[in-house]
Tab-separated table of C-alpha atoms in Angstrom:
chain	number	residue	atom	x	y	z
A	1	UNK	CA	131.112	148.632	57.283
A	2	UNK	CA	131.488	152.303	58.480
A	3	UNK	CA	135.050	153.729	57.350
A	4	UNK	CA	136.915	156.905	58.098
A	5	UNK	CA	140.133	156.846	56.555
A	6	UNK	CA	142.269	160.500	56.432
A	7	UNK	CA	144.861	159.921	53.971
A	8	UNK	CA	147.737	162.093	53.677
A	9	UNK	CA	146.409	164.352	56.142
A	10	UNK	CA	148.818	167.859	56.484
A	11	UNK	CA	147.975	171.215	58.622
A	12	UNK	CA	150.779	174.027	58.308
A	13	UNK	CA	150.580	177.538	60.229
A	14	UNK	CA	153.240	178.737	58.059
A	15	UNK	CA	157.005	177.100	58.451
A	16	UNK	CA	154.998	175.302	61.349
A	17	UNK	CA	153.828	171.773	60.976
A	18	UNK	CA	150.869	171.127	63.161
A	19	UNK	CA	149.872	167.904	61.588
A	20	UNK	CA	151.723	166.087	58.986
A	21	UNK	CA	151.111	163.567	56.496
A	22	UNK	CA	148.833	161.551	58.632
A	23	UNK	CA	147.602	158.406	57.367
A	24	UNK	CA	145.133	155.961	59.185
A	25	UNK	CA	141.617	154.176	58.877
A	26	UNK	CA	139.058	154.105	61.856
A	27	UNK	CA	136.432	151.766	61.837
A	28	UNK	CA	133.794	151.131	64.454
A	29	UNK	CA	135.663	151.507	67.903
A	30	UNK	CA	137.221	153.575	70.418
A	31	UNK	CA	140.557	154.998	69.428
A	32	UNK	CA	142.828	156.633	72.302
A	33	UNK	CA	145.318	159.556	70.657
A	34	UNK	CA	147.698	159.811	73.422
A	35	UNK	CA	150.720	162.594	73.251
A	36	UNK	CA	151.791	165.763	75.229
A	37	UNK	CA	150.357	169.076	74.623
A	38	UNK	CA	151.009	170.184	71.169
A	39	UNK	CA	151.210	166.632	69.485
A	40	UNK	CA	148.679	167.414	66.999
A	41	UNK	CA	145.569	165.605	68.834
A	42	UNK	CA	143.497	168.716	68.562
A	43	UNK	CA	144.274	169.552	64.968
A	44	UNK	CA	143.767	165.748	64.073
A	45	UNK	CA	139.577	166.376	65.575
A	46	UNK	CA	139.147	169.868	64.196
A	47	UNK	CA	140.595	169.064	60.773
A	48	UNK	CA	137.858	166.311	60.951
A	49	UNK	CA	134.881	168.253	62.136
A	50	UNK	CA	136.043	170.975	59.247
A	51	UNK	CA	136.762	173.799	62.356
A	52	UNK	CA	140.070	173.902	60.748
A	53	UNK	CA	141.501	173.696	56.985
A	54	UNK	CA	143.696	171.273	56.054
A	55	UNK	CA	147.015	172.322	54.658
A	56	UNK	CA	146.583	169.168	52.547
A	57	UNK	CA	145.454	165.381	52.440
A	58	UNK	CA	142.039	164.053	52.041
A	59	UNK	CA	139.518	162.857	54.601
A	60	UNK	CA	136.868	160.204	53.549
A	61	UNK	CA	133.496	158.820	55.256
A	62	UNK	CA	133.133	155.732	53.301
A	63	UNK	CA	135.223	156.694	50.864
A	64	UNK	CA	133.348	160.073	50.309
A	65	UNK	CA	135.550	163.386	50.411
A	66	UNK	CA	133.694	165.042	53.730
A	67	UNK	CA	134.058	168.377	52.212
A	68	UNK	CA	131.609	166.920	49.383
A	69	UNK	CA	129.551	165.604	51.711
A	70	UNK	CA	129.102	168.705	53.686
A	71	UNK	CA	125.912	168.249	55.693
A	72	UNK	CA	125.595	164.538	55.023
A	73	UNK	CA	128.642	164.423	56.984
A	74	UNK	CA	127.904	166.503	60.065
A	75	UNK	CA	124.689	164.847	60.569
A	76	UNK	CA	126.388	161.672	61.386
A	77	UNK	CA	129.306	163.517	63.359
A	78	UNK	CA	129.347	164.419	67.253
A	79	UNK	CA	132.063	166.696	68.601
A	80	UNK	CA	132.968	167.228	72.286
A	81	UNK	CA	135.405	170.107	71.944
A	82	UNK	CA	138.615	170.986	74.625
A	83	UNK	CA	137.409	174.607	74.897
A	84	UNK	CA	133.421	173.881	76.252
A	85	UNK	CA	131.330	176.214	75.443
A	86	UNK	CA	127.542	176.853	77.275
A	87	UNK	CA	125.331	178.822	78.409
A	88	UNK	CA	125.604	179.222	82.196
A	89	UNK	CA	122.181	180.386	82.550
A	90	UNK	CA	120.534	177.699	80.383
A	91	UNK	CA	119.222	174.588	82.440
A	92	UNK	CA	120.466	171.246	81.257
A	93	UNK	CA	117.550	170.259	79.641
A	94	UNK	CA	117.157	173.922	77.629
A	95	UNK	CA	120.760	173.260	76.365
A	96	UNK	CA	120.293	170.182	75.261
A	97	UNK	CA	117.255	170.737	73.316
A	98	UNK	CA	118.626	174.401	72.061
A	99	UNK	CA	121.525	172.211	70.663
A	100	UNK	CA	119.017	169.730	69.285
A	101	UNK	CA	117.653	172.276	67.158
A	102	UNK	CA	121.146	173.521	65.833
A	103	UNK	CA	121.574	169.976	64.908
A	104	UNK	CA	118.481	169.590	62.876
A	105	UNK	CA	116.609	166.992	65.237
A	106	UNK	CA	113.138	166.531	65.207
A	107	UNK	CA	111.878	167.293	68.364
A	108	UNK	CA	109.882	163.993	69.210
A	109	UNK	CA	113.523	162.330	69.017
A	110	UNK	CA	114.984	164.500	70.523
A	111	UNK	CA	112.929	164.346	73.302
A	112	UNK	CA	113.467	160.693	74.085
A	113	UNK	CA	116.958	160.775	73.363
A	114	UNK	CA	117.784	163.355	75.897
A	115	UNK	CA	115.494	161.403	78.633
A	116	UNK	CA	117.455	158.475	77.924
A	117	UNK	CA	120.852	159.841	77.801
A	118	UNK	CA	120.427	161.932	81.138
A	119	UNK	CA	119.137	158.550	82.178
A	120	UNK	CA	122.489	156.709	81.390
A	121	UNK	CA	124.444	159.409	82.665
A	122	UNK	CA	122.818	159.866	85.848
A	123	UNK	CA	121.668	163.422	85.411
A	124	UNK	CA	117.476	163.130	85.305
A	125	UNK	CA	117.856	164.956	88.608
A	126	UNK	CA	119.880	168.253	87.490
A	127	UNK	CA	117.884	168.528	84.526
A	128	UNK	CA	116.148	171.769	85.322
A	129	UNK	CA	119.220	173.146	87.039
A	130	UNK	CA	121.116	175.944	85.364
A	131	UNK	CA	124.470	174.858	83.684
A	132	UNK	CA	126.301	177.330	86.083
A	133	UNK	CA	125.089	175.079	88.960
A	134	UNK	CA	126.544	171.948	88.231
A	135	UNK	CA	129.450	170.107	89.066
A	136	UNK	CA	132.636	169.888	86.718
A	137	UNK	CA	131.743	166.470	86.347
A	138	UNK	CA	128.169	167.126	85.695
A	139	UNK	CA	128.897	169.718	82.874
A	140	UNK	CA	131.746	166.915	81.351
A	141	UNK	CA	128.034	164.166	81.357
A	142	UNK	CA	126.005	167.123	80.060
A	143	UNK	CA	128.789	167.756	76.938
A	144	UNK	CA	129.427	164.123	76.110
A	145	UNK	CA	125.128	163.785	75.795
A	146	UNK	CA	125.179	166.803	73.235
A	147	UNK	CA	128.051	164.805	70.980
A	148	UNK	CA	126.229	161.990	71.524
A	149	UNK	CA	122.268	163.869	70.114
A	150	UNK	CA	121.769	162.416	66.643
A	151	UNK	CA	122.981	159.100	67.851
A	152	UNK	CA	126.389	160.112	65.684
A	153	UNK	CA	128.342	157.236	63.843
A	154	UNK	CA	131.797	159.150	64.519
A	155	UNK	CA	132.065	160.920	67.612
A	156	UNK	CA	135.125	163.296	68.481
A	157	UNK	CA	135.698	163.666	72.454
A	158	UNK	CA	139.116	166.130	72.714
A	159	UNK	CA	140.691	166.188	76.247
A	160	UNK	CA	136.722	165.432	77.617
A	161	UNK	CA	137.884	164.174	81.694
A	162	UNK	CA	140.339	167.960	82.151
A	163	UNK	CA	140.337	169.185	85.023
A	164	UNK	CA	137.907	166.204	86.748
A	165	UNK	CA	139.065	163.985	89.805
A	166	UNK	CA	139.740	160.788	89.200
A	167	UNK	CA	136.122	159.255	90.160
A	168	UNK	CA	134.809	161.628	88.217
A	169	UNK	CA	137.197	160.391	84.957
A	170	UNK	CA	136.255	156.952	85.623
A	171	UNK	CA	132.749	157.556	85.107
A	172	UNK	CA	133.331	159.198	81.818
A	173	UNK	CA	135.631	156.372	80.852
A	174	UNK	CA	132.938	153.606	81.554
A	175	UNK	CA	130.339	156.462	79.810
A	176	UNK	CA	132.463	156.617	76.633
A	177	UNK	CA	132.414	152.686	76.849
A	178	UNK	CA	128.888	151.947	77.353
A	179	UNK	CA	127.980	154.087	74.007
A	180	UNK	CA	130.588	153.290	71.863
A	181	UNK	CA	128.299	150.066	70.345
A	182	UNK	CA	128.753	150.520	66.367
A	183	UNK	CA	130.663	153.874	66.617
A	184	UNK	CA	133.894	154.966	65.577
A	185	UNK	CA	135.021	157.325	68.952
A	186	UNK	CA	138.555	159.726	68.782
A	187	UNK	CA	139.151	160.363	72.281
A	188	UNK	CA	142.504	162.756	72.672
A	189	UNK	CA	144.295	162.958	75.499
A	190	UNK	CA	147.558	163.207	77.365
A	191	UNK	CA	145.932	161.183	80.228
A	192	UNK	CA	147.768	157.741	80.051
A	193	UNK	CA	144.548	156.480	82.157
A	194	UNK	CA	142.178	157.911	80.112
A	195	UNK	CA	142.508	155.436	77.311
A	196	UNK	CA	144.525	152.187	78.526
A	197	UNK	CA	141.721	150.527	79.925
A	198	UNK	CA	138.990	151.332	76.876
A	199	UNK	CA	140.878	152.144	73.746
A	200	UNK	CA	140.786	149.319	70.806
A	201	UNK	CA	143.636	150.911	69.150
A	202	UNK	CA	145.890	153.738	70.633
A	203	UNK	CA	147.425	156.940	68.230
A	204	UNK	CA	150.936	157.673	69.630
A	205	UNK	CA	151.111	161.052	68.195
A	206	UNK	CA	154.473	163.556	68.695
A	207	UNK	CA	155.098	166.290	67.208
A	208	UNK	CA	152.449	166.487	64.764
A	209	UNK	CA	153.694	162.779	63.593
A	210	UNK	CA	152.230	159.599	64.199
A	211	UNK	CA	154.935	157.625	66.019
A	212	UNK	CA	153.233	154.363	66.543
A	213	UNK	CA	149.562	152.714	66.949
A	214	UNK	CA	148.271	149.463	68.217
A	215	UNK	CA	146.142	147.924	71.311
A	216	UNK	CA	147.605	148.211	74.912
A	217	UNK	CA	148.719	145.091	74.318
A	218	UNK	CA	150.963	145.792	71.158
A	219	UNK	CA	152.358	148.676	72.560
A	220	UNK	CA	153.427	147.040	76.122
A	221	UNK	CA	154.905	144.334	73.999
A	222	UNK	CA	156.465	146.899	71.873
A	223	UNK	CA	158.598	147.749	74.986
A	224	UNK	CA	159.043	144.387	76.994
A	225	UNK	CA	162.916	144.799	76.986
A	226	UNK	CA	162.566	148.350	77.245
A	227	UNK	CA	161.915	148.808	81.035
A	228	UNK	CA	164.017	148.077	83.534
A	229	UNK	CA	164.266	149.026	87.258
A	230	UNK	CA	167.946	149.574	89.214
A	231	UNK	CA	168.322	150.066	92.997
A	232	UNK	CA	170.203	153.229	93.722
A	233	UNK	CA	171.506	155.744	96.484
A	234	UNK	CA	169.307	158.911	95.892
A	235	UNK	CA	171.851	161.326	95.337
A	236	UNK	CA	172.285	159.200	92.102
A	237	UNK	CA	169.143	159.847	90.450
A	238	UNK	CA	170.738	162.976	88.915
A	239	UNK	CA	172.894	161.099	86.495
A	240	UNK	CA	170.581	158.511	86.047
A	241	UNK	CA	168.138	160.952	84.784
A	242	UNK	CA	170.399	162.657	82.625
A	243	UNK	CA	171.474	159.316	80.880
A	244	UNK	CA	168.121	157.881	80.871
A	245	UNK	CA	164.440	158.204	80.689
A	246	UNK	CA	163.364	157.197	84.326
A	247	UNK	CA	159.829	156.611	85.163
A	248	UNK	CA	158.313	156.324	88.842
A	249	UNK	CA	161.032	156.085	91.411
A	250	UNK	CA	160.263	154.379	94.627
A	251	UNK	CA	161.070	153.042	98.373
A	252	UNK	CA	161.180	149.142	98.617
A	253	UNK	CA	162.684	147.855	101.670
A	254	UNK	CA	164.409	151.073	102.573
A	255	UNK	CA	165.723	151.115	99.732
A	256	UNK	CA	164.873	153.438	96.512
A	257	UNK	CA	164.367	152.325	92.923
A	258	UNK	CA	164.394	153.958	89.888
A	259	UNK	CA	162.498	152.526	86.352
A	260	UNK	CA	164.633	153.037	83.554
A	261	UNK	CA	163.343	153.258	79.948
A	262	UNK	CA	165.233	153.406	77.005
A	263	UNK	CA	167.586	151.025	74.498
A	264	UNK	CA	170.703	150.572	76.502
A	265	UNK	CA	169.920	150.452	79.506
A	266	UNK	CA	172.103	149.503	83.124
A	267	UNK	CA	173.260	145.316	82.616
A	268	UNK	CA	172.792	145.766	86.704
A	269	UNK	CA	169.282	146.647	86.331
A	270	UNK	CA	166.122	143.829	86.347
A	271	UNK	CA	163.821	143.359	83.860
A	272	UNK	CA	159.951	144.327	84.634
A	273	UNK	CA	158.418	142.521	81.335
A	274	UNK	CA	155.318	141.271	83.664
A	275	UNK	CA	154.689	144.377	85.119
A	276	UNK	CA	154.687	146.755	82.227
A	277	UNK	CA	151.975	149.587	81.372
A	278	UNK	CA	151.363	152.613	79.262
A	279	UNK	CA	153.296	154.684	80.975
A	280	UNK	CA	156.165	153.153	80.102
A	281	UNK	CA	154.949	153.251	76.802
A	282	UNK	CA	154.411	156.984	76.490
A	283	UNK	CA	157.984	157.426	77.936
A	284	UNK	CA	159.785	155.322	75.290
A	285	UNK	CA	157.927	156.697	72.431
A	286	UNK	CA	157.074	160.125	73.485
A	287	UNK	CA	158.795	161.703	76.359
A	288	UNK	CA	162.381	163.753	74.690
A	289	UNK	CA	165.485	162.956	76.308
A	290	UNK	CA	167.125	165.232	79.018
């Protein structure tokens, strides 16, 4: 059984905690990490793929320290970073072979797994296009192939649908599905969608703490009496807002309603148990009070 378990896991820029003392075990999966910016979801993928070092705290691949491992580890890691990097001029199918080589492929596999992946992703066409040419959602497909080269047993995907319309996000949802057979996938975000619909487990992560983790499940159950909705008069959403966290506020009837979240909330107000989703979620646990 594949294991990555970070143990104690601390990065400090000084009196500034960016991660701390994070403890958890992936094993084969797809893990959301869900918080705003600045949570620590970054950190938590480049203290993994060694682009950062650790204040503190181990990290172990089957119970191997990585930084032992060195190579041994990277050849079974794939890494989609936030800040994309490529080469505008390259055509898809030079990158992807250039990055092959980085990565120590032999070019016979590399060759079929590149036809195969542009395959799955719907990109034979563009494959002798220049990267500059392409789509936002193409270069997303053409990023998630090079984590994937190497056919990686831990794959790191930070922020990977920014900036893409929502089609274009649900294709790279049902991507990161399809290949996550016998894989351990990270995928941060601060895209509630991103992640409800795919994720195994879900990292609530706030500043630089993990708050909470579970399936959607767990977590919607976590809050069934914490979600309420109250009819109001618009001119009091003001002081609602200032006394409570309040979700999506709407017109039913004529009239408008406002979704409270929080511990004490309005006895006025009806509960929404059977009607609950992450959203709610990420407000109880992760949006600050006003």
């Amino acid at each position: 059984m594949m294991e990555l378990k970070l143990r104690n896991l601390t990065k400090q820029y000084g009196k500034f905690t960016a991660l701390n003392q994070l403890s958890v075990t992936f094993t084969p999966g797809i893990y959301g990490i869900l918080g705003a910016n600045g949570a620590g979801k970054s950190t938590i993928m480049n203290l993994i793929s060694d682009n950062l070092k650790r204040s503190t705290g181990e990290i172990l691949w089957n119970g191997q320290e990585i930084l032992s491992l060195g190579r041994k580890f990277r050849k079974v890691l794939g890494f989609m970073p936030q800040q994309q990097g490529y080469y505008d001029r390259m055509t898809v199918d030079f990158f992807l072979r250039y990055l092959s080589q980085l990565k120590g492929i032999p070019k016979k596999q590399a060759d079929q797994e590149i036809r195969i992946l542009l395959q799955k992703t719907n990109l034979s066409d563009v494959c002798h296009k220049q990267m500059t040419s392409l789509s936002g959602g193409m270069k997303q497909r053409v990023l998630l192939i090079q984590a994937l080269l190497g056919n990686p047993k831990v794959v790191l995907l930070d922020e990977p649908t920014a900036g893409l319309d929502p089609k274009e996000r649900i294709r790279i949802r049902n991507l990161i599905s399809e290949f996550s057979q016998g894989r351990i996938i990270l995928l941060a975000t601060h895209i509630v969608s991103d992640i409800e619909f795919i994720s195994d487990k879900i990292l609530l992560m706030k500043n630089g703490e993990l708050v909470r983790m579970g399936s959607t499940e767990e977590l919607l159950m976590s809050v069934a009496d914490k979600v309420r909705e109250l009819p109001c008069d618009p001119g009091q959403l003001p002081e609602l807002e200032s006394r409570y966290k309040v979700g999506n506020v709407s017109r039913r009837q004529g009239h408008t309603v406002a979704r409270l979240v929080g511990d004490d909330l309005p006895p006025e107000s009806k509960n929404v148990a059977d009607r609950l989703t992450l959203e709610d979620v990420y407000l109880y646990y992760l949006e600050e009070s006003q």
